[in-house]
Amino acid sequence: MKRLRSLSSESPTLTAPYAREDLEHLLARFGSPLFLVDCNVLRERYRQLSEALPGVVLHYALKPLPQMAVVRTLAALGAHFDLATKGETALVKAAGISPDLCIHTHPIKTDSDIRDALRFGIRTFVVDNEDEIGKFVKHRTRVELLLRLSFRNPEAASDLSRKFGCEEADVPRLLDLAARLGIKVCGFSFHVGSQVPNAQMHAKAIQVCAPLLAQGRASGQHPLRVLDIGGGFPTYLDTSEGEKIGDFCAPIREALKVLPADIRVIAEPGRFLVASSATALTTIVGRAERQGRRWYYLDDGVYGTFSGQVWDTTQYPIQSLNTEGPFYPSTLTGPTCDSIDLIREDIHLPELEIGDVLMATAIGAYTTACASDFNFVPRARIVAVNTDFAEAD
Ligand SMILES: Cc1ncc(COP(=O)(O)O)c(C=O)c1O
């Protein structure tokens, strides 16, 4: 559990955008590299998405930033949770979250994953094929299933429907199978892909699911009453996300109007809630002149916090705390011996020294969560700031 430890009892208070002295103070206190999670930003993002999707229950998908401080901060606002693994289950359990607020959304699970989630008290699971439905026969009196549909989306940064979800044509067969096995299906789910440029596919998926819900209800086969519209809500790496998410969600709000009022609509947002909450601080540990360029070697890199550059194909805004002097095209690399560990080429920076600090912003989603211990390079220390709970974990 060490990686998941929050430092809430030591949580400093910061006002964003952060003053250089405050950041230097934090580095002196906690060391470098440092990954700051700002709970004020989490609160603001949760508020923005709640306003953009009125009436939709938000289940935070833990995967982009599985941190205790994030879970506690969102729980205090009334968030529900979307879990996919034993580790995520352990984290929400340790945070004291009620299992009634959680759903398990991994479409492919081992029996041991299922037993673990059931022991915690989760009752709602996602499936997308016959084998997965079959895994619930022995638990049929204790569970309800969401049937996940696939909606391929080439515009998504990560087209999750390539890997998961049944076809619309499979739905009657899978509903029949579940009914024959005595397993209740309570609704449908989908994920139209992560970081999508617009909500057209969300709207289309709702339009496909609405008649499926109506037909299924009419048949009386299953107690269909939930539509899970997944995640995918994008982050724009700038400060106007609040306005943009309202516009982004307009087609979703419109599409949801066709659903009967007693359908419970839920969503599984991940990156939108956490991306802009985090700031990474990394220190120059070495430098060199190569091919006429300034090269800076940092204590964090693409095997660490900047892993999102590889796994999430995202380039994070980077700046130097020292902003004085003429700027030169420079190269930033990470601390490992691998040549892939290159953070940025052609970034314009002042002349920097060993010990100077660089700051990357909007780096909260799929970054530390995907980092590795390659070369035994220590990961960035994670510090939650602006928490509103006092106890340590
Ligand atoms: C099942 C599921 N739900 C939610 C999410 C979160 O998606 P996003 O970060 O795009 O909101 C993911 C991401 O992989 C997922 O697989």
Short mmCIF file of C-alpha atoms and ligand atoms in Angstrom, two decimals:
data_model
loop_
_atom_site.label_atom_id
_atom_site.label_comp_id
_atom_site.label_asym_id
_atom_site.label_seq_id
_atom_site.Cartn_x
_atom_site.Cartn_y
_atom_site.Cartn_z
CA MET A 1 0.00 0.00 0.00
CA LYS A 2 3.00 2.32 0.22
CA ARG A 3 2.43 3.72 -3.27
CA LEU A 4 -1.14 4.60 -2.42
CA ARG A 5 -0.24 6.39 0.79
CA SER A 6 -1.56 9.92 0.98
CA LEU A 7 0.29 12.50 2.98
CA SER A 8 -2.88 14.16 4.10
CA SER A 9 -1.74 14.86 7.64
CA GLU A 10 1.10 16.90 6.18
CA SER A 11 -1.04 18.49 3.50
CA PRO A 12 0.11 22.01 2.72
CA THR A 13 -2.22 24.76 1.61
CA LEU A 14 -1.46 26.30 -1.76
CA THR A 15 -3.16 28.90 -3.89
CA ALA A 16 -3.04 28.14 -7.60
CA PRO A 17 -1.27 29.21 -9.74
CA TYR A 18 1.47 28.44 -7.30
CA ALA A 19 4.08 30.95 -6.20
CA ARG A 20 7.66 29.92 -6.88
CA GLU A 21 8.57 30.26 -3.18
CA ASP A 22 5.77 27.86 -2.24
CA LEU A 23 7.01 25.26 -4.70
CA GLU A 24 10.58 25.64 -3.50
CA HIS A 25 9.38 25.28 0.05
CA LEU A 26 7.58 22.03 -0.85
CA LEU A 27 10.69 20.70 -2.61
CA ALA A 28 12.78 21.50 0.45
CA ARG A 29 10.26 19.69 2.62
CA PHE A 30 9.44 16.64 0.49
CA GLY A 31 12.34 16.34 -1.97
CA SER A 32 12.44 16.00 -5.76
CA PRO A 33 10.84 14.72 -7.93
CA LEU A 34 7.48 15.75 -6.55
CA PHE A 35 3.93 15.16 -7.79
CA LEU A 36 1.40 17.55 -6.28
CA VAL A 37 -2.30 16.69 -6.34
CA ASP A 38 -4.42 19.76 -5.68
CA CYS A 39 -7.71 18.80 -4.03
CA ASN A 40 -9.19 22.23 -4.75
CA VAL A 41 -8.85 21.50 -8.47
CA LEU A 42 -10.47 18.08 -7.98
CA ARG A 43 -13.42 19.74 -6.26
CA GLU A 44 -13.77 22.26 -9.07
CA ARG A 45 -13.63 19.59 -11.79
CA TYR A 46 -16.23 17.47 -9.99
CA ARG A 47 -18.50 20.51 -9.73
CA GLN A 48 -18.03 21.35 -13.43
CA LEU A 49 -18.83 17.84 -14.62
CA SER A 50 -21.82 17.54 -12.25
CA GLU A 51 -23.19 20.77 -13.70
CA ALA A 52 -22.53 19.62 -17.27
CA LEU A 53 -24.37 16.33 -16.62
CA PRO A 54 -27.25 17.14 -14.26
CA GLY A 55 -28.93 14.07 -12.79
CA VAL A 56 -26.08 11.75 -13.84
CA VAL A 57 -24.39 9.87 -10.97
CA LEU A 58 -20.62 10.22 -11.33
CA HIS A 59 -18.55 7.13 -10.51
CA TYR A 60 -14.91 8.23 -10.46
CA ALA A 61 -12.90 5.65 -12.44
CA LEU A 62 -9.82 5.22 -10.26
CA LYS A 63 -7.42 4.11 -12.99
CA PRO A 64 -5.96 7.48 -14.08
CA LEU A 65 -4.97 8.48 -10.55
CA PRO A 66 -5.57 5.83 -7.87
CA GLN A 67 -4.77 7.94 -4.81
CA MET A 68 -6.32 8.02 -1.36
CA ALA A 69 -6.54 11.83 -1.32
CA VAL A 70 -8.44 11.80 -4.61
CA VAL A 71 -10.89 9.16 -3.38
CA ARG A 72 -11.51 10.98 -0.11
CA THR A 73 -11.88 14.39 -1.72
CA LEU A 74 -14.38 13.15 -4.31
CA ALA A 75 -16.24 11.02 -1.75
CA ALA A 76 -16.78 14.12 0.40
CA LEU A 77 -18.56 15.69 -2.59
CA GLY A 78 -20.88 12.71 -3.00
CA ALA A 79 -18.99 10.88 -5.75
CA HIS A 80 -19.51 7.19 -6.43
CA PHE A 81 -16.68 4.94 -7.67
CA ASP A 82 -15.83 2.70 -10.62
CA LEU A 83 -13.43 -0.12 -9.78
CA ALA A 84 -11.69 -2.53 -12.11
CA THR A 85 -9.11 -4.41 -10.02
CA LYS A 86 -8.40 -5.78 -6.54
CA GLY A 87 -6.00 -2.92 -5.89
CA GLU A 88 -8.67 -0.33 -6.63
CA THR A 89 -11.12 -2.23 -4.42
CA ALA A 90 -8.55 -2.24 -1.61
CA LEU A 91 -8.04 1.51 -1.97
CA VAL A 92 -11.71 2.49 -1.71
CA LYS A 93 -12.15 0.03 1.16
CA ALA A 94 -9.21 1.62 2.99
CA ALA A 95 -10.80 5.02 2.36
CA GLY A 96 -13.95 3.85 4.16
CA ILE A 97 -16.14 4.09 1.07
CA SER A 98 -19.41 2.13 1.20
CA PRO A 99 -19.54 -0.71 -1.38
CA ASP A 100 -23.04 0.54 -2.24
CA LEU A 101 -21.34 3.47 -3.97
CA CYS A 102 -19.15 1.23 -6.12
CA ILE A 103 -19.54 -0.75 -9.31
CA HIS A 104 -17.03 -3.17 -10.82
CA THR A 105 -16.60 -2.38 -14.52
CA HIS A 106 -13.84 -4.64 -15.82
CA PRO A 107 -15.58 -6.74 -18.49
CA ILE A 108 -13.08 -9.61 -18.06
CA LYS A 109 -12.53 -10.84 -14.49
CA THR A 110 -10.99 -13.84 -12.77
CA ASP A 111 -13.11 -15.76 -10.27
CA SER A 112 -10.82 -14.42 -7.60
CA ASP A 113 -11.44 -10.80 -8.74
CA ILE A 114 -15.18 -11.45 -8.48
CA ARG A 115 -14.95 -13.06 -5.02
CA ASP A 116 -12.77 -10.21 -3.79
CA ALA A 117 -15.25 -7.57 -4.99
CA LEU A 118 -18.18 -9.55 -3.54
CA ARG A 119 -16.41 -9.82 -0.18
CA PHE A 120 -16.14 -6.04 -0.14
CA GLY A 121 -19.86 -5.83 -0.91
CA ILE A 122 -20.02 -4.82 -4.57
CA ARG A 123 -23.17 -6.05 -6.27
CA THR A 124 -22.99 -4.53 -9.76
CA PHE A 125 -20.58 -5.98 -12.34
CA VAL A 126 -20.03 -5.39 -16.05
CA VAL A 127 -19.95 -8.26 -18.57
CA ASP A 128 -19.79 -8.39 -22.36
CA ASN A 129 -19.92 -12.09 -23.35
CA GLU A 130 -21.21 -15.57 -22.52
CA ASP A 131 -18.18 -16.73 -20.53
CA GLU A 132 -18.31 -13.68 -18.28
CA ILE A 133 -22.04 -14.15 -17.65
CA GLY A 134 -21.30 -17.79 -16.81
CA LYS A 135 -18.83 -16.72 -14.10
CA PHE A 136 -21.75 -15.28 -12.12
CA VAL A 137 -23.93 -18.40 -11.99
CA LYS A 138 -22.72 -19.31 -8.52
CA HIS A 139 -23.21 -15.73 -7.31
CA ARG A 140 -26.54 -15.15 -9.07
CA THR A 141 -28.55 -14.27 -5.98
CA ARG A 142 -26.06 -11.58 -4.97
CA VAL A 143 -25.34 -9.72 -8.21
CA GLU A 144 -26.79 -7.59 -10.99
CA LEU A 145 -25.01 -7.19 -14.30
CA LEU A 146 -24.53 -4.33 -16.71
CA LEU A 147 -24.11 -5.53 -20.29
CA ARG A 148 -21.40 -3.53 -22.06
CA LEU A 149 -21.83 -2.64 -25.72
CA SER A 150 -19.07 -1.72 -28.14
CA PHE A 151 -19.06 1.58 -30.05
CA ARG A 152 -15.87 1.81 -32.07
CA ASN A 153 -14.50 5.34 -32.14
CA PRO A 154 -11.45 6.11 -34.28
CA GLU A 155 -11.51 9.70 -33.00
CA ALA A 156 -10.73 8.61 -29.43
CA ALA A 157 -7.15 8.75 -28.15
CA SER A 158 -7.82 5.25 -26.82
CA ASP A 159 -10.55 3.32 -28.64
CA LEU A 160 -11.63 1.08 -25.75
CA SER A 161 -14.42 -0.54 -27.75
CA ARG A 162 -11.77 -2.28 -29.82
CA LYS A 163 -11.07 -4.43 -26.79
CA PHE A 164 -14.37 -4.59 -24.92
CA GLY A 165 -18.10 -4.66 -25.52
CA CYS A 166 -20.60 -6.82 -27.38
CA GLU A 167 -22.33 -5.86 -30.61
CA GLU A 168 -25.88 -4.52 -30.55
CA ALA A 169 -26.98 -7.68 -32.38
CA ASP A 170 -25.60 -9.83 -29.52
CA VAL A 171 -27.79 -8.18 -26.89
CA PRO A 172 -30.96 -10.35 -27.16
CA ARG A 173 -28.90 -13.56 -27.06
CA LEU A 174 -26.90 -12.44 -24.01
CA LEU A 175 -30.03 -11.22 -22.18
CA ASP A 176 -31.69 -14.59 -22.90
CA LEU A 177 -28.67 -16.48 -21.60
CA ALA A 178 -28.54 -14.46 -18.37
CA ALA A 179 -32.29 -14.99 -17.87
CA ARG A 180 -31.95 -18.76 -18.41
CA LEU A 181 -29.12 -18.86 -15.88
CA GLY A 182 -31.21 -16.89 -13.37
CA ILE A 183 -28.83 -13.88 -13.41
CA LYS A 184 -30.34 -10.39 -13.36
CA VAL A 185 -29.19 -7.78 -15.88
CA CYS A 186 -29.95 -4.28 -14.57
CA GLY A 187 -28.89 -2.26 -17.61
CA PHE A 188 -26.37 -1.42 -20.30
CA SER A 189 -22.99 0.27 -20.30
CA PHE A 190 -20.52 1.53 -22.86
CA HIS A 191 -17.25 3.47 -23.05
CA VAL A 192 -16.86 5.32 -26.33
CA GLY A 193 -13.11 5.77 -25.84
CA SER A 194 -10.86 7.92 -23.74
CA GLN A 195 -10.17 11.57 -24.60
CA VAL A 196 -12.73 11.95 -27.35
CA PRO A 197 -12.91 15.25 -29.30
CA ASN A 198 -16.71 15.50 -29.13
CA ALA A 199 -19.69 13.68 -27.63
CA GLN A 200 -21.27 12.51 -30.90
CA MET A 201 -20.45 8.88 -30.11
CA HIS A 202 -21.83 9.18 -26.56
CA ALA A 203 -25.07 10.52 -28.07
CA LYS A 204 -25.20 7.74 -30.68
CA ALA A 205 -24.59 5.09 -28.03
CA ILE A 206 -27.44 6.48 -25.89
CA GLN A 207 -29.71 6.44 -28.96
CA VAL A 208 -28.86 2.77 -29.54
CA CYS A 209 -29.30 1.79 -25.88
CA ALA A 210 -32.61 3.62 -25.34
CA PRO A 211 -34.74 1.23 -27.49
CA LEU A 212 -32.80 -1.76 -26.14
CA LEU A 213 -33.78 -0.69 -22.63
CA ALA A 214 -37.39 -0.19 -23.72
CA GLN A 215 -37.61 -3.59 -25.47
CA GLY A 216 -35.92 -5.40 -22.59
CA ARG A 217 -38.27 -3.79 -20.08
CA ALA A 218 -41.31 -4.63 -22.19
CA SER A 219 -40.29 -8.28 -22.27
CA GLY A 220 -40.12 -8.34 -18.47
CA GLN A 221 -37.05 -10.56 -18.72
CA HIS A 222 -34.76 -8.33 -16.65
CA PRO A 223 -35.15 -5.38 -14.24
CA LEU A 224 -33.50 -2.94 -16.69
CA ARG A 225 -33.16 0.44 -14.99
CA VAL A 226 -29.53 1.64 -15.42
CA LEU A 227 -27.65 3.23 -18.31
CA ASP A 228 -23.91 3.68 -17.75
CA ILE A 229 -22.52 6.19 -20.26
CA GLY A 230 -18.87 5.47 -19.37
CA GLY A 231 -15.98 7.92 -19.44
CA GLY A 232 -14.09 9.66 -22.23
CA PHE A 233 -14.72 13.24 -21.05
CA PRO A 234 -11.69 15.06 -22.37
CA THR A 235 -9.19 17.33 -20.75
CA TYR A 236 -7.74 20.20 -22.70
CA LEU A 237 -4.58 21.06 -20.78
CA ASP A 238 -5.73 24.64 -20.30
CA THR A 239 -7.74 26.66 -17.82
CA SER A 240 -11.12 26.93 -19.57
CA GLU A 241 -12.12 23.30 -19.08
CA GLY A 242 -15.21 24.25 -17.10
CA GLU A 243 -16.87 26.13 -19.95
CA LYS A 244 -15.77 23.56 -22.47
CA ILE A 245 -17.12 20.55 -20.63
CA GLY A 246 -20.57 22.16 -20.52
CA ASP A 247 -20.54 22.52 -24.31
CA PHE A 248 -18.98 19.10 -24.78
CA CYS A 249 -21.80 17.43 -22.84
CA ALA A 250 -24.64 19.23 -24.69
CA PRO A 251 -25.28 16.31 -27.14
CA ILE A 252 -25.31 13.90 -24.18
CA ARG A 253 -27.86 15.99 -22.28
CA GLU A 254 -30.01 16.12 -25.41
CA ALA A 255 -29.77 12.37 -26.09
CA LEU A 256 -30.63 11.50 -22.46
CA LYS A 257 -33.97 13.32 -22.77
CA VAL A 258 -35.48 10.31 -24.57
CA LEU A 259 -34.97 8.02 -21.57
CA PRO A 260 -37.84 7.36 -19.16
CA ALA A 261 -37.43 9.33 -15.92
CA ASP A 262 -36.92 6.19 -13.84
CA ILE A 263 -33.76 5.13 -15.70
CA ARG A 264 -30.76 5.77 -13.47
CA VAL A 265 -28.00 7.28 -15.60
CA ILE A 266 -24.46 6.89 -14.35
CA ALA A 267 -21.03 7.78 -15.80
CA GLU A 268 -17.45 6.66 -15.19
CA PRO A 269 -15.30 9.78 -15.60
CA GLY A 270 -11.58 9.38 -15.06
CA ARG A 271 -9.22 11.81 -16.69
CA PHE A 272 -11.49 14.86 -16.69
CA LEU A 273 -11.67 14.87 -12.90
CA VAL A 274 -7.95 14.45 -12.24
CA ALA A 275 -5.83 15.59 -15.21
CA SER A 276 -5.50 19.25 -14.31
CA SER A 277 -5.24 18.56 -10.57
CA ALA A 278 -1.58 17.56 -10.71
CA THR A 279 1.68 19.42 -11.09
CA ALA A 280 5.04 17.68 -11.39
CA LEU A 281 8.27 19.23 -10.14
CA THR A 282 11.54 17.77 -11.38
CA THR A 283 15.13 18.88 -10.84
CA ILE A 284 18.04 19.05 -13.27
CA VAL A 285 20.67 16.53 -12.18
CA GLY A 286 23.04 16.86 -15.13
CA ARG A 287 23.56 18.74 -18.37
CA ALA A 288 25.54 18.48 -21.56
CA GLU A 289 26.06 20.22 -24.90
CA ARG A 290 25.19 17.80 -27.74
CA GLN A 291 24.75 18.53 -31.45
CA GLY A 292 24.96 22.23 -30.58
CA ARG A 293 21.97 21.89 -28.20
CA ARG A 294 21.58 22.20 -24.45
CA TRP A 295 20.62 18.84 -22.96
CA TYR A 296 19.21 18.67 -19.44
CA TYR A 297 18.98 15.42 -17.48
CA LEU A 298 16.13 15.40 -14.94
CA ASP A 299 15.30 13.26 -11.91
CA ASP A 300 11.93 12.27 -13.46
CA GLY A 301 11.18 11.01 -16.96
CA VAL A 302 9.07 8.87 -19.26
CA TYR A 303 9.55 5.79 -17.07
CA GLY A 304 8.19 7.93 -14.22
CA THR A 305 5.66 10.75 -14.12
CA PHE A 306 6.06 11.52 -17.84
CA SER A 307 4.96 7.96 -18.76
CA GLY A 308 1.72 9.48 -20.02
CA GLN A 309 3.68 10.77 -23.01
CA VAL A 310 4.03 7.14 -24.09
CA TRP A 311 0.88 5.41 -22.81
CA ASP A 312 -1.50 8.32 -23.15
CA THR A 313 0.27 10.12 -26.06
CA THR A 314 -0.02 13.40 -24.19
CA GLN A 315 2.53 16.23 -24.09
CA TYR A 316 2.26 18.19 -20.86
CA PRO A 317 2.95 21.92 -20.62
CA ILE A 318 6.46 22.30 -19.16
CA GLN A 319 8.13 25.43 -17.89
CA SER A 320 11.15 26.38 -15.85
CA LEU A 321 10.72 27.97 -12.42
CA ASN A 322 13.61 30.16 -13.49
CA THR A 323 12.25 32.31 -16.30
CA GLU A 324 15.10 34.80 -16.68
CA GLY A 325 17.43 35.39 -19.59
CA PRO A 326 17.49 34.58 -23.28
CA PHE A 327 15.80 31.32 -24.25
CA TYR A 328 17.51 28.50 -26.18
CA PRO A 329 16.16 25.42 -27.90
CA SER A 330 16.82 22.65 -25.38
CA THR A 331 16.29 18.93 -24.86
CA LEU A 332 14.85 17.43 -21.66
CA THR A 333 15.56 13.82 -20.79
CA GLY A 334 14.78 11.52 -17.89
CA PRO A 335 17.12 9.84 -15.42
CA THR A 336 17.26 6.28 -16.81
CA CYS A 337 19.91 4.89 -19.14
CA ASP A 338 17.40 4.39 -21.95
CA SER A 339 17.42 6.70 -24.97
CA ILE A 340 13.60 6.50 -25.18
CA ASP A 341 13.59 8.36 -21.89
CA LEU A 342 13.43 11.70 -23.64
CA ILE A 343 10.79 14.13 -22.42
CA ARG A 344 10.98 16.96 -24.92
CA GLU A 345 13.12 18.17 -27.80
CA ASP A 346 13.15 21.73 -29.02
CA ILE A 347 11.69 23.26 -25.91
CA HIS A 348 12.73 26.89 -25.43
CA LEU A 349 14.27 27.41 -22.01
CA PRO A 350 16.61 29.85 -20.35
CA GLU A 351 20.18 28.76 -19.60
CA LEU A 352 19.65 26.36 -16.69
CA GLU A 353 21.94 24.94 -14.03
CA ILE A 354 22.13 21.68 -12.16
CA GLY A 355 19.63 22.03 -9.30
CA ASP A 356 17.18 24.20 -11.25
CA VAL A 357 13.57 23.02 -11.25
CA LEU A 358 11.11 22.43 -14.08
CA MET A 359 7.36 22.24 -13.64
CA ALA A 360 4.86 20.25 -15.72
CA THR A 361 1.17 21.03 -15.34
CA ALA A 362 -2.10 19.20 -16.08
CA ILE A 363 -0.21 15.95 -15.56
CA GLY A 364 -2.67 14.07 -13.32
CA ALA A 365 -4.21 11.45 -15.64
CA TYR A 366 -2.51 8.18 -16.58
CA THR A 367 0.94 9.45 -15.50
CA THR A 368 2.10 8.29 -12.06
CA ALA A 369 -0.51 5.56 -12.49
CA CYS A 370 1.50 4.15 -15.42
CA ALA A 371 4.99 4.87 -14.05
CA SER A 372 7.50 2.06 -13.51
CA ASP A 373 10.54 1.46 -11.33
CA PHE A 374 12.85 0.89 -14.32
CA ASN A 375 16.53 1.20 -13.41
CA PHE A 376 15.42 1.38 -9.74
CA VAL A 377 14.94 5.10 -10.23
CA PRO A 378 12.68 6.24 -7.37
CA ARG A 379 9.24 7.45 -8.36
CA ALA A 380 8.11 11.00 -7.65
CA ARG A 381 6.78 11.49 -4.16
CA ILE A 382 3.06 12.19 -4.24
CA VAL A 383 1.79 14.97 -2.00
CA ALA A 384 -1.83 16.04 -1.79
CA VAL A 385 -2.32 19.75 -1.20
CA ASN A 386 -5.45 21.60 -0.09
CA THR A 387 -6.99 18.48 1.46
CA ASP A 388 -9.91 18.93 3.80
CA PHE A 389 -9.31 15.87 5.96
CA ALA A 390 -6.75 15.74 8.72
CA GLU A 391 -5.99 12.12 9.44
CA ALA A 392 -3.01 10.24 7.99
CA ASP A 393 -3.58 6.88 6.27
C1 LIG B 1 -14.28 0.86 -17.87
C2 LIG B 1 -13.67 2.21 -17.86
N1 LIG B 1 -14.36 3.21 -17.26
C3 LIG B 1 -13.86 4.46 -17.19
C4 LIG B 1 -12.61 4.76 -17.71
C5 LIG B 1 -12.11 6.17 -17.59
O1 LIG B 1 -12.12 6.77 -18.83
P1 LIG B 1 -11.68 8.29 -18.99
O2 LIG B 1 -10.41 8.48 -18.27
O3 LIG B 1 -11.57 8.44 -20.46
O4 LIG B 1 -12.79 9.13 -18.44
C6 LIG B 1 -11.88 3.76 -18.38
C7 LIG B 1 -10.58 4.06 -18.95
O5 LIG B 1 -9.86 3.19 -19.43
C8 LIG B 1 -12.41 2.45 -18.44
O6 LIG B 1 -11.75 1.44 -19.03
#
